[in-house]
PDB file of C-alpha atoms and ligand atoms in Angstrom:
ATOM      1  CA  UNK A 239      12.240  -6.473 -31.866  1.00 67.00           C
ATOM      2  CA  UNK A 240      11.104  -6.722 -28.338  1.00 82.00           C
ATOM      3  CA  UNK A 241      10.942  -9.795 -26.024  1.00 95.00           C
ATOM      4  CA  UNK A 242       8.190 -12.361 -26.345  1.00 97.00           C
ATOM      5  CA  UNK A 243       5.508 -13.301 -23.773  1.00 97.00           C
ATOM      6  CA  UNK A 244       7.269 -16.432 -23.052  1.00 97.00           C
ATOM      7  CA  UNK A 245      10.566 -14.506 -22.118  1.00 97.00           C
ATOM      8  CA  UNK A 246       8.803 -11.918 -20.290  1.00 98.00           C
ATOM      9  CA  UNK A 247       7.238 -14.591 -17.993  1.00 98.00           C
ATOM     10  CA  UNK A 248      10.474 -16.348 -17.728  1.00 98.00           C
ATOM     11  CA  UNK A 249      11.893 -12.904 -16.325  1.00 97.00           C
ATOM     12  CA  UNK A 250       8.805 -12.421 -14.195  1.00 98.00           C
ATOM     13  CA  UNK A 251       8.836 -15.955 -12.716  1.00 98.00           C
ATOM     14  CA  UNK A 252      12.519 -15.797 -11.743  1.00 98.00           C
ATOM     15  CA  UNK A 253      12.064 -12.416 -10.039  1.00 98.00           C
ATOM     16  CA  UNK A 254       9.098 -13.734  -7.885  1.00 98.00           C
ATOM     17  CA  UNK A 255      10.957 -16.628  -7.152  1.00 98.00           C
ATOM     18  CA  UNK A 256      13.871 -14.896  -5.844  1.00 98.00           C
ATOM     19  CA  UNK A 257      11.495 -12.636  -3.652  1.00 97.00           C
ATOM     20  CA  UNK A 258      10.535 -15.996  -1.948  1.00 96.00           C
ATOM     21  CA  UNK A 259       6.991 -16.428  -3.321  1.00 96.00           C
ATOM     22  CA  UNK A 260       5.668 -19.815  -3.284  1.00 95.00           C
ATOM     23  CA  UNK A 261       4.090 -20.335  -6.902  1.00 96.00           C
ATOM     24  CA  UNK A 262       6.204 -17.680  -9.056  1.00 97.00           C
ATOM     25  CA  UNK A 263       5.021 -18.942 -12.484  1.00 98.00           C
ATOM     26  CA  UNK A 264       1.535 -19.009 -11.630  1.00 97.00           C
ATOM     27  CA  UNK A 265       1.589 -15.313 -10.318  1.00 97.00           C
ATOM     28  CA  UNK A 266       3.978 -14.160 -13.225  1.00 98.00           C
ATOM     29  CA  UNK A 267       1.217 -15.497 -15.521  1.00 98.00           C
ATOM     30  CA  UNK A 268      -1.599 -14.122 -13.739  1.00 97.00           C
ATOM     31  CA  UNK A 269       0.214 -10.750 -13.650  1.00 98.00           C
ATOM     32  CA  UNK A 270       0.772 -10.589 -17.209  1.00 98.00           C
ATOM     33  CA  UNK A 271      -2.501 -11.931 -18.311  1.00 97.00           C
ATOM     34  CA  UNK A 272      -4.093  -8.762 -16.333  1.00 97.00           C
ATOM     35  CA  UNK A 273      -1.828  -6.431 -17.698  1.00 97.00           C
ATOM     36  CA  UNK A 274      -2.836  -7.771 -21.592  1.00 97.00           C
ATOM     37  CA  UNK A 275      -6.448  -7.773 -20.533  1.00 96.00           C
ATOM     38  CA  UNK A 276      -6.257 -11.535 -21.266  1.00 96.00           C
ATOM     39  CA  UNK A 277      -7.062 -14.947 -19.720  1.00 95.00           C
ATOM     40  CA  UNK A 278      -4.257 -17.244 -18.878  1.00 95.00           C
ATOM     41  CA  UNK A 279      -4.843 -19.743 -21.646  1.00 96.00           C
ATOM     42  CA  UNK A 280      -3.753 -16.708 -23.956  1.00 97.00           C
ATOM     43  CA  UNK A 281      -0.376 -16.991 -22.768  1.00 97.00           C
ATOM     44  CA  UNK A 282       0.450 -20.567 -23.745  1.00 95.00           C
ATOM     45  CA  UNK A 283      -0.998 -19.934 -27.319  1.00 96.00           C
ATOM     46  CA  UNK A 284       0.908 -16.958 -28.011  1.00 96.00           C
ATOM     47  CA  UNK A 285       4.233 -17.402 -26.019  1.00 96.00           C
ATOM     48  CA  UNK A 286       6.184 -16.033 -29.185  1.00 96.00           C
ATOM     49  CA  UNK A 287       4.262 -12.680 -29.461  1.00 96.00           C
ATOM     50  CA  UNK A 288       6.213  -9.829 -28.792  1.00 96.00           C
ATOM     51  CA  UNK A 289       5.374  -7.450 -25.934  1.00 96.00           C
ATOM     52  CA  UNK A 290       5.234  -3.829 -26.389  1.00 95.00           C
ATOM     53  CA  UNK A 291       8.056  -2.331 -24.411  1.00 95.00           C
ATOM     54  CA  UNK A 292       6.014   0.182 -22.458  1.00 95.00           C
ATOM     55  CA  UNK A 293       4.082  -2.970 -21.206  1.00 96.00           C
ATOM     56  CA  UNK A 294       6.940  -4.692 -20.388  1.00 96.00           C
ATOM     57  CA  UNK A 295       8.056  -1.621 -18.289  1.00 97.00           C
ATOM     58  CA  UNK A 296       4.514  -1.697 -16.460  1.00 97.00           C
ATOM     59  CA  UNK A 297       4.906  -5.515 -15.950  1.00 98.00           C
ATOM     60  CA  UNK A 298       8.297  -4.748 -14.010  1.00 98.00           C
ATOM     61  CA  UNK A 299       6.626  -2.084 -11.793  1.00 98.00           C
ATOM     62  CA  UNK A 300       3.736  -4.380 -10.666  1.00 98.00           C
ATOM     63  CA  UNK A 301       6.338  -7.478 -10.164  1.00 98.00           C
ATOM     64  CA  UNK A 302       8.102  -5.166  -7.801  1.00 98.00           C
ATOM     65  CA  UNK A 303       4.558  -4.377  -5.882  1.00 98.00           C
ATOM     66  CA  UNK A 304       4.139  -7.864  -5.921  1.00 98.00           C
ATOM     67  CA  UNK A 305       7.590  -8.790  -4.648  1.00 98.00           C
ATOM     68  CA  UNK A 306       6.965  -6.268  -1.821  1.00 97.00           C
ATOM     69  CA  UNK A 307       4.316  -8.626  -0.795  1.00 97.00           C
ATOM     70  CA  UNK A 308       1.136  -6.399  -1.858  1.00 98.00           C
ATOM     71  CA  UNK A 309      -1.385  -9.192  -2.161  1.00 98.00           C
ATOM     72  CA  UNK A 310      -2.143 -10.332  -5.453  1.00 97.00           C
ATOM     73  CA  UNK A 311      -5.906  -9.451  -5.407  1.00 97.00           C
ATOM     74  CA  UNK A 312      -5.102  -5.843  -4.791  1.00 98.00           C
ATOM     75  CA  UNK A 313      -2.898  -5.425  -7.854  1.00 98.00           C
ATOM     76  CA  UNK A 314      -5.427  -6.963 -10.063  1.00 97.00           C
ATOM     77  CA  UNK A 315      -8.240  -5.274  -8.219  1.00 97.00           C
ATOM     78  CA  UNK A 316     -10.385  -8.411  -8.269  1.00 96.00           C
ATOM     79  CA  UNK A 317     -11.245 -11.437  -6.302  1.00 98.00           C
ATOM     80  CA  UNK A 318     -13.861 -14.261  -6.923  1.00 98.00           C
ATOM     81  CA  UNK A 319     -16.171 -15.144  -4.275  1.00 98.00           C
ATOM     82  CA  UNK A 320     -19.170 -17.594  -4.246  1.00 98.00           C
ATOM     83  CA  UNK A 321     -18.605 -17.786  -8.381  1.00 98.00           C
ATOM     84  CA  UNK A 322     -19.137 -13.936  -8.324  1.00 98.00           C
ATOM     85  CA  UNK A 323     -16.616 -11.518  -9.475  1.00 98.00           C
ATOM     86  CA  UNK A 324     -15.678  -8.650  -6.700  1.00 98.00           C
ATOM     87  CA  UNK A 325     -13.556  -5.589  -6.876  1.00 98.00           C
ATOM     88  CA  UNK A 326     -11.198  -5.029  -4.161  1.00 98.00           C
ATOM     89  CA  UNK A 327      -8.751  -2.616  -2.863  1.00 98.00           C
ATOM     90  CA  UNK A 328      -6.258  -1.688   0.049  1.00 97.00           C
ATOM     91  CA  UNK A 329      -9.479  -0.235   2.032  1.00 98.00           C
ATOM     92  CA  UNK A 330     -11.121  -3.954   2.528  1.00 98.00           C
ATOM     93  CA  UNK A 331     -10.052  -7.279   3.202  1.00 98.00           C
ATOM     94  CA  UNK A 332      -9.784 -10.003   0.387  1.00 98.00           C
ATOM     95  CA  UNK A 333     -12.735 -12.272   0.470  1.00 98.00           C
ATOM     96  CA  UNK A 334     -11.503 -15.560   1.698  1.00 98.00           C
ATOM     97  CA  UNK A 335     -12.895 -19.113   0.617  1.00 97.00           C
ATOM     98  CA  UNK A 336     -13.438 -19.979   3.800  1.00 97.00           C
ATOM     99  CA  UNK A 337     -16.138 -17.491   4.191  1.00 98.00           C
ATOM    100  CA  UNK A 338     -18.210 -19.275   1.428  1.00 98.00           C
ATOM    101  CA  UNK A 339     -19.187 -21.683   4.603  1.00 98.00           C
ATOM    102  CA  UNK A 340     -20.666 -18.891   6.106  1.00 98.00           C
ATOM    103  CA  UNK A 341     -22.812 -17.496   3.193  1.00 98.00           C
ATOM    104  CA  UNK A 342     -23.979 -21.285   2.581  1.00 98.00           C
ATOM    105  CA  UNK A 343     -25.061 -21.662   5.856  1.00 98.00           C
ATOM    106  CA  UNK A 344     -27.182 -18.586   5.446  1.00 98.00           C
ATOM    107  CA  UNK A 345     -28.572 -19.367   2.361  1.00 98.00           C
ATOM    108  CA  UNK A 346     -29.908 -22.724   3.314  1.00 98.00           C
ATOM    109  CA  UNK A 347     -31.440 -21.234   6.251  1.00 97.00           C
ATOM    110  CA  UNK A 348     -32.809 -18.268   4.281  1.00 97.00           C
ATOM    111  CA  UNK A 349     -34.499 -20.813   1.555  1.00 97.00           C
ATOM    112  CA  UNK A 350     -36.048 -22.782   4.274  1.00 95.00           C
ATOM    113  CA  UNK A 351     -37.339 -19.451   6.002  1.00 93.00           C
ATOM    114  CA  UNK A 352     -38.889 -18.508   2.676  1.00 94.00           C
ATOM    115  CA  UNK A 353     -40.436 -21.986   1.956  1.00 94.00           C
ATOM    116  CA  UNK A 354     -42.190 -21.906   5.192  1.00 91.00           C
ATOM    117  CA  UNK A 355     -43.044 -18.172   4.994  1.00 89.00           C
ATOM    118  CA  UNK A 356     -47.005 -17.981   4.292  1.00 88.00           C
ATOM    119  CA  UNK A 357     -46.883 -14.314   3.330  1.00 87.00           C
ATOM    120  CA  UNK A 358     -43.482 -15.005   0.975  1.00 90.00           C
ATOM    121  CA  UNK A 359     -42.202 -11.773   2.878  1.00 91.00           C
ATOM    122  CA  UNK A 360     -39.083 -10.479   1.924  1.00 95.00           C
ATOM    123  CA  UNK A 361     -36.300 -11.979   4.045  1.00 97.00           C
ATOM    124  CA  UNK A 362     -34.329  -8.952   5.675  1.00 97.00           C
ATOM    125  CA  UNK A 363     -30.810  -9.647   6.303  1.00 98.00           C
ATOM    126  CA  UNK A 364     -28.041  -7.681   8.144  1.00 98.00           C
ATOM    127  CA  UNK A 365     -24.114  -7.828   7.512  1.00 98.00           C
ATOM    128  CA  UNK A 366     -22.138  -6.098   9.872  1.00 98.00           C
ATOM    129  CA  UNK A 367     -18.592  -5.003   8.759  1.00 98.00           C
ATOM    130  CA  UNK A 368     -19.354  -5.571   4.974  1.00 98.00           C
ATOM    131  CA  UNK A 369     -15.877  -4.634   3.627  1.00 98.00           C
ATOM    132  CA  UNK A 370     -16.351  -5.128  -0.192  1.00 98.00           C
ATOM    133  CA  UNK A 371     -19.715  -6.165   0.542  1.00 98.00           C
ATOM    134  CA  UNK A 372     -18.870  -9.956  -0.539  1.00 98.00           C
ATOM    135  CA  UNK A 373     -21.068 -11.752   1.753  1.00 99.00           C
ATOM    136  CA  UNK A 374     -23.958  -8.886   1.387  1.00 99.00           C
ATOM    137  CA  UNK A 375     -23.922  -9.147  -2.492  1.00 99.00           C
ATOM    138  CA  UNK A 376     -23.483 -12.947  -2.461  1.00 98.00           C
ATOM    139  CA  UNK A 377     -26.497 -13.340  -0.373  1.00 98.00           C
ATOM    140  CA  UNK A 378     -28.303 -10.793  -2.344  1.00 98.00           C
ATOM    141  CA  UNK A 379     -27.632 -12.993  -5.516  1.00 98.00           C
ATOM    142  CA  UNK A 380     -28.293 -16.015  -4.298  1.00 98.00           C
ATOM    143  CA  UNK A 381     -31.722 -15.412  -2.399  1.00 98.00           C
ATOM    144  CA  UNK A 382     -33.884 -13.173  -4.842  1.00 97.00           C
ATOM    145  CA  UNK A 383     -36.442 -12.971  -2.065  1.00 97.00           C
ATOM    146  CA  UNK A 384     -34.032 -10.872  -0.079  1.00 98.00           C
ATOM    147  CA  UNK A 385     -33.096  -7.437   0.971  1.00 98.00           C
ATOM    148  CA  UNK A 386     -29.644  -6.760   2.426  1.00 98.00           C
ATOM    149  CA  UNK A 387     -28.408  -4.111   4.465  1.00 98.00           C
ATOM    150  CA  UNK A 388     -24.434  -3.665   4.859  1.00 98.00           C
ATOM    151  CA  UNK A 389     -22.727  -1.878   7.173  1.00 98.00           C
ATOM    152  CA  UNK A 390     -19.049  -0.760   7.289  1.00 98.00           C
ATOM    153  CA  UNK A 391     -17.067   2.046   9.191  1.00 97.00           C
ATOM    154  CA  UNK A 392     -15.002   2.986   6.409  1.00 98.00           C
ATOM    155  CA  UNK A 393     -16.746   5.100   3.662  1.00 98.00           C
ATOM    156  CA  UNK A 394     -14.468   3.479   0.878  1.00 98.00           C
ATOM    157  CA  UNK A 395     -15.581   0.233   1.663  1.00 98.00           C
ATOM    158  CA  UNK A 396     -19.062   1.272   1.524  1.00 98.00           C
ATOM    159  CA  UNK A 397     -18.680   2.707  -1.783  1.00 98.00           C
ATOM    160  CA  UNK A 398     -16.846  -0.254  -2.927  1.00 98.00           C
ATOM    161  CA  UNK A 399     -19.679  -2.472  -1.551  1.00 98.00           C
ATOM    162  CA  UNK A 400     -22.404  -0.027  -3.608  1.00 98.00           C
ATOM    163  CA  UNK A 401     -20.274  -0.707  -6.780  1.00 98.00           C
ATOM    164  CA  UNK A 402     -20.027  -4.410  -6.279  1.00 98.00           C
ATOM    165  CA  UNK A 403     -23.715  -4.438  -5.856  1.00 98.00           C
ATOM    166  CA  UNK A 404     -24.055  -2.813  -8.887  1.00 98.00           C
ATOM    167  CA  UNK A 405     -21.757  -5.079 -10.828  1.00 98.00           C
ATOM    168  CA  UNK A 406     -23.447  -8.270  -9.718  1.00 98.00           C
ATOM    169  CA  UNK A 407     -26.776  -6.467 -10.457  1.00 98.00           C
ATOM    170  CA  UNK A 408     -28.054  -6.614  -6.961  1.00 98.00           C
ATOM    171  CA  UNK A 409     -28.016  -3.065  -6.179  1.00 98.00           C
ATOM    172  CA  UNK A 410     -31.903  -2.660  -6.026  1.00 98.00           C
ATOM    173  CA  UNK A 411     -32.002  -5.253  -3.230  1.00 98.00           C
ATOM    174  CA  UNK A 412     -29.293  -3.901  -1.293  1.00 98.00           C
ATOM    175  CA  UNK A 413     -28.157  -0.621   0.820  1.00 98.00           C
ATOM    176  CA  UNK A 414     -24.890   0.147   2.393  1.00 98.00           C
ATOM    177  CA  UNK A 415     -24.625   2.315   5.299  1.00 98.00           C
ATOM    178  CA  UNK A 416     -21.426   3.923   6.932  1.00 98.00           C
ATOM    179  CA  UNK A 417     -20.978   3.699  10.644  1.00 98.00           C
ATOM    180  CA  UNK A 418     -19.876   1.390  13.631  1.00 96.00           C
ATOM    181  CA  UNK A 419     -21.532  -1.876  13.399  1.00 96.00           C
ATOM    182  CA  UNK A 420     -24.990  -0.881  15.196  1.00 97.00           C
ATOM    183  CA  UNK A 421     -24.708   2.646  15.068  1.00 97.00           C
ATOM    184  CA  UNK A 422     -26.378   3.506  11.875  1.00 98.00           C
ATOM    185  CA  UNK A 423     -29.406   1.397  12.561  1.00 98.00           C
ATOM    186  CA  UNK A 424     -32.507   2.095  14.836  1.00 95.00           C
ATOM    187  CA  UNK A 425     -33.456  -0.399  17.400  1.00 90.00           C
ATOM    188  CA  UNK A 426     -36.958  -1.472  17.246  1.00 84.00           C
ATOM    189  CA  UNK A 427     -37.169   0.010  13.537  1.00 91.00           C
ATOM    190  CA  UNK A 428     -34.554  -1.654  11.369  1.00 96.00           C
ATOM    191  CA  UNK A 429     -35.081  -5.417  12.421  1.00 97.00           C
ATOM    192  CA  UNK A 430     -33.428  -8.304  10.497  1.00 98.00           C
ATOM    193  CA  UNK A 431     -34.490 -12.002   9.829  1.00 97.00           C
ATOM    194  CA  UNK A 432     -30.605 -12.796   9.470  1.00 98.00           C
ATOM    195  CA  UNK A 433     -27.895 -10.967  11.170  1.00 98.00           C
ATOM    196  CA  UNK A 434     -24.458 -12.249   9.557  1.00 98.00           C
ATOM    197  CA  UNK A 435     -20.847 -10.894  10.153  1.00 98.00           C
ATOM    198  CA  UNK A 436     -17.010 -11.928   9.570  1.00 98.00           C
ATOM    199  CA  UNK A 437     -15.785  -9.450  12.139  1.00 98.00           C
ATOM    200  CA  UNK A 438     -12.056  -8.611  12.986  1.00 98.00           C
ATOM    201  CA  UNK A 439     -10.871 -11.818  14.864  1.00 98.00           C
ATOM    202  CA  UNK A 440      -7.395 -11.942  15.104  1.00 98.00           C
ATOM    203  CA  UNK A 441      -5.995 -11.402  18.792  1.00 97.00           C
ATOM    204  CA  UNK A 442      -3.722  -8.284  18.717  1.00 97.00           C
ATOM    205  CA  UNK A 443      -0.624  -9.721  19.736  1.00 96.00           C
ATOM    206  CA  UNK A 444      -1.070 -12.203  16.879  1.00 97.00           C
ATOM    207  CA  UNK A 445      -1.155  -9.763  14.066  1.00 97.00           C
ATOM    208  CA  UNK A 446       2.446  -9.352  13.515  1.00 96.00           C
ATOM    209  CA  UNK A 447       2.738 -13.392  13.052  1.00 97.00           C
ATOM    210  CA  UNK A 448       0.584 -12.980   9.814  1.00 96.00           C
ATOM    211  CA  UNK A 449       1.963 -13.338   6.562  1.00 96.00           C
ATOM    212  CA  UNK A 450       3.321 -10.210   4.958  1.00 96.00           C
ATOM    213  CA  UNK A 451       0.691 -10.348   2.292  1.00 97.00           C
ATOM    214  CA  UNK A 452      -2.265 -10.314   5.273  1.00 97.00           C
ATOM    215  CA  UNK A 453      -0.186  -7.362   7.095  1.00 97.00           C
ATOM    216  CA  UNK A 454      -0.925  -5.334   3.956  1.00 97.00           C
ATOM    217  CA  UNK A 455      -4.653  -5.677   4.534  1.00 98.00           C
ATOM    218  CA  UNK A 456      -6.409  -3.346   6.617  1.00 98.00           C
ATOM    219  CA  UNK A 457      -5.821  -3.628  10.572  1.00 97.00           C
ATOM    220  CA  UNK A 458      -9.406  -2.653  11.044  1.00 96.00           C
ATOM    221  CA  UNK A 459     -10.711  -5.824   9.540  1.00 97.00           C
ATOM    222  CA  UNK A 460      -8.145  -8.103  11.318  1.00 98.00           C
ATOM    223  CA  UNK A 461      -7.602  -6.810  14.819  1.00 98.00           C
ATOM    224  CA  UNK A 462      -9.816  -8.214  17.203  1.00 98.00           C
ATOM    225  CA  UNK A 463      -8.576  -6.576  20.278  1.00 98.00           C
ATOM    226  CA  UNK A 464      -6.646  -7.956  23.212  1.00 97.00           C
ATOM    227  CA  UNK A 465      -8.318 -11.353  22.847  1.00 96.00           C
ATOM    228  CA  UNK A 466      -9.641 -11.580  19.531  1.00 97.00           C
ATOM    229  CA  UNK A 467     -13.268 -11.432  20.881  1.00 98.00           C
ATOM    230  CA  UNK A 468     -14.169  -7.548  21.175  1.00 98.00           C
ATOM    231  CA  UNK A 469     -16.250  -7.537  17.835  1.00 98.00           C
ATOM    232  CA  UNK A 470     -18.224 -10.693  19.005  1.00 98.00           C
ATOM    233  CA  UNK A 471     -19.080  -8.985  22.230  1.00 97.00           C
ATOM    234  CA  UNK A 472     -20.165  -5.981  20.329  1.00 97.00           C
ATOM    235  CA  UNK A 473     -22.573  -8.179  18.191  1.00 97.00           C
ATOM    236  CA  UNK A 474     -23.965 -10.661  21.013  1.00 97.00           C
ATOM    237  CA  UNK A 475     -24.724  -7.687  23.413  1.00 96.00           C
ATOM    238  CA  UNK A 476     -26.909  -5.933  21.091  1.00 96.00           C
ATOM    239  CA  UNK A 477     -28.215  -8.461  18.552  1.00 96.00           C
ATOM    240  CA  UNK A 478     -31.552  -9.025  20.516  1.00 95.00           C
ATOM    241  CA  UNK A 479     -32.832  -5.388  19.609  1.00 95.00           C
ATOM    242  CA  UNK A 480     -32.273  -6.283  16.007  1.00 97.00           C
ATOM    243  CA  UNK A 481     -32.979  -9.780  15.357  1.00 96.00           C
ATOM    244  CA  UNK A 482     -36.665 -10.815  14.557  1.00 95.00           C
ATOM    245  CA  UNK A 483     -38.150 -14.126  15.510  1.00 92.00           C
ATOM    246  CA  UNK A 484     -37.857 -16.465  13.406  1.00 92.00           C
ATOM    247  CA  UNK A 485     -34.176 -15.264  12.893  1.00 97.00           C
ATOM    248  CA  UNK A 486     -30.773 -16.205  12.385  1.00 98.00           C
ATOM    249  CA  UNK A 487     -27.527 -15.167  13.836  1.00 98.00           C
ATOM    250  CA  UNK A 488     -24.465 -16.478  11.987  1.00 98.00           C
ATOM    251  CA  UNK A 489     -20.586 -15.392  12.458  1.00 98.00           C
ATOM    252  CA  UNK A 490     -17.295 -16.376  11.160  1.00 98.00           C
ATOM    253  CA  UNK A 491     -15.100 -17.430  13.845  1.00 98.00           C
ATOM    254  CA  UNK A 492     -11.172 -17.587  14.053  1.00 95.00           C
ATOM    255  CA  UNK A 493      -9.240 -20.553  15.086  1.00 91.00           C
ATOM    256  CA  UNK A 494      -9.311 -21.850  18.696  1.00 91.00           C
ATOM    257  CA  UNK A 495     -12.447 -19.308  19.317  1.00 97.00           C
ATOM    258  CA  UNK A 496     -15.268 -21.885  19.074  1.00 97.00           C
ATOM    259  CA  UNK A 497     -15.456 -22.484  22.857  1.00 97.00           C
ATOM    260  CA  UNK A 498     -15.759 -18.735  23.807  1.00 97.00           C
ATOM    261  CA  UNK A 499     -18.267 -17.909  21.143  1.00 97.00           C
ATOM    262  CA  UNK A 500     -20.140 -20.967  21.843  1.00 96.00           C
ATOM    263  CA  UNK A 501     -20.537 -19.766  25.320  1.00 96.00           C
ATOM    264  CA  UNK A 502     -21.547 -16.327  24.070  1.00 96.00           C
ATOM    265  CA  UNK A 503     -24.249 -17.914  22.108  1.00 95.00           C
ATOM    266  CA  UNK A 504     -25.517 -20.217  24.810  1.00 93.00           C
ATOM    267  CA  UNK A 505     -25.952 -17.091  27.140  1.00 94.00           C
ATOM    268  CA  UNK A 506     -28.305 -15.567  24.898  1.00 94.00           C
ATOM    269  CA  UNK A 507     -31.449 -17.444  26.041  1.00 91.00           C
ATOM    270  CA  UNK A 508     -33.472 -16.644  22.847  1.00 93.00           C
ATOM    271  CA  UNK A 509     -31.222 -18.422  20.602  1.00 95.00           C
ATOM    272  CA  UNK A 510     -31.495 -22.162  19.862  1.00 91.00           C
ATOM    273  CA  UNK A 511     -29.794 -24.519  17.965  1.00 93.00           C
ATOM    274  CA  UNK A 512     -26.476 -23.375  18.077  1.00 96.00           C
ATOM    275  CA  UNK A 513     -24.332 -24.899  15.329  1.00 96.00           C
ATOM    276  CA  UNK A 514     -20.635 -25.027  14.505  1.00 97.00           C
ATOM    277  CA  UNK A 515     -19.400 -25.671  10.995  1.00 97.00           C
ATOM    278  CA  UNK A 516     -16.125 -26.584  10.139  1.00 96.00           C
ATOM    279  CA  UNK A 517     -14.106 -25.498   7.129  1.00 95.00           C
ATOM    280  CA  UNK A 518     -12.264 -27.987   4.800  1.00 94.00           C
ATOM    281  CA  UNK A 519      -9.254 -27.903   6.904  1.00 94.00           C
ATOM    282  CA  UNK A 520     -11.244 -29.039   9.669  1.00 95.00           C
ATOM    283  CA  UNK A 521     -11.170 -25.647  11.612  1.00 96.00           C
ATOM    284  CA  UNK A 522     -14.221 -24.443  13.480  1.00 97.00           C
ATOM    285  CA  UNK A 523     -15.361 -21.759  11.110  1.00 98.00           C
ATOM    286  CA  UNK A 524     -18.892 -20.584  11.649  1.00 98.00           C
ATOM    287  CA  UNK A 525     -20.920 -20.392  14.492  1.00 98.00           C
ATOM    288  CA  UNK A 526     -24.870 -19.908  14.037  1.00 97.00           C
ATOM    289  CA  UNK A 527     -27.914 -19.903  16.302  1.00 97.00           C
ATOM    290  CA  UNK A 528     -31.706 -19.346  15.600  1.00 95.00           C
ATOM    291  CA  UNK A 529     -34.566 -17.574  17.579  1.00 93.00           C
ATOM    292  CA  UNK A 530     -36.620 -20.806  17.014  1.00 77.00           C
TER     293      UNK A 530
HETATM  294  N1  LIG B 861      -9.681 -15.114   7.866  1.00 67.98           N
HETATM  295  C1  LIG B 861      -8.922 -13.868   7.940  1.00 67.98           C
HETATM  296  C2  LIG B 861      -7.522 -14.287   7.827  1.00 67.98           C
HETATM  297  O1  LIG B 861      -7.342 -15.596   7.503  1.00 67.98           O
HETATM  298  C3  LIG B 861      -9.093 -12.969   9.130  1.00 67.98           C
HETATM  299  C4  LIG B 861     -10.516 -12.280   8.750  1.00 67.98           C
HETATM  300  C5  LIG B 861     -11.177 -11.667  10.316  1.00 67.98           C
HETATM  301  O2  LIG B 861     -10.391 -11.166  11.116  1.00 67.98           O
HETATM  302  N2  LIG B 861     -12.390 -11.602  10.255  1.00 67.98           N
HETATM  303  O3  LIG B 861      -6.507 -13.739   8.321  1.00 67.98           O
END
């Protein structure tokens, strides 16, 4: 009795297709594999296997949620970033592949810093607006000589970031503080060799043009104020109090923001070697500058 995995998948696919999703079969498979606690290939090898009626009911419920454009990662509670597994939920932005460019730029600089440092001192990194901690935790993982501080306004994000640090095994070299960007830090006392951020940068009036999935992500993580640049002003106005020499400031930026943020960087006399990195779509995605 009951329906088979393949039949359930066909039902799920046609439901998601009718809801207008672009990859209905793929998502139907991901969601069923998630419910079964299996990897997707299991579904291909066991298409004839019967699905318990209770499980089929739960599957229908999560299909409804996906049909309502709840992002897939919020349903599965997981997202991969820099080859590491992260827990995510509706309190945090889902890690984006393009943010890996930012992390890679910091890793390259951090390795150079360490190679040139005579005392082999700990590389102190600050991540402003850390969310689920993906940037902070990935940096701690790939730079084993670092100590990373992540700050987020949301208590729920800080809790999740701590959990992710624990899961990846870098909790001894990370700490997460709750507060508004610089607020929990003491100028002159909390200094960092690297300051990194993927701040909210969508101009407010463009928020409603984003996909329904993105609109289900926290506004706090996306809304960059009237011109999208509010968070950058807050970063650039205060960075000097917290950045060491040698030091690196690296931020992710949005489409068409390179010129404005380049100008902000150039106004800070202590920042040199200002560089723009493009993502795979050819969009300027990262701006960095170092103090030597
Ligand atoms: N890159 C995100 C997007 O695709 C925006 C993230 C941000 O504002 N920092 O919507």
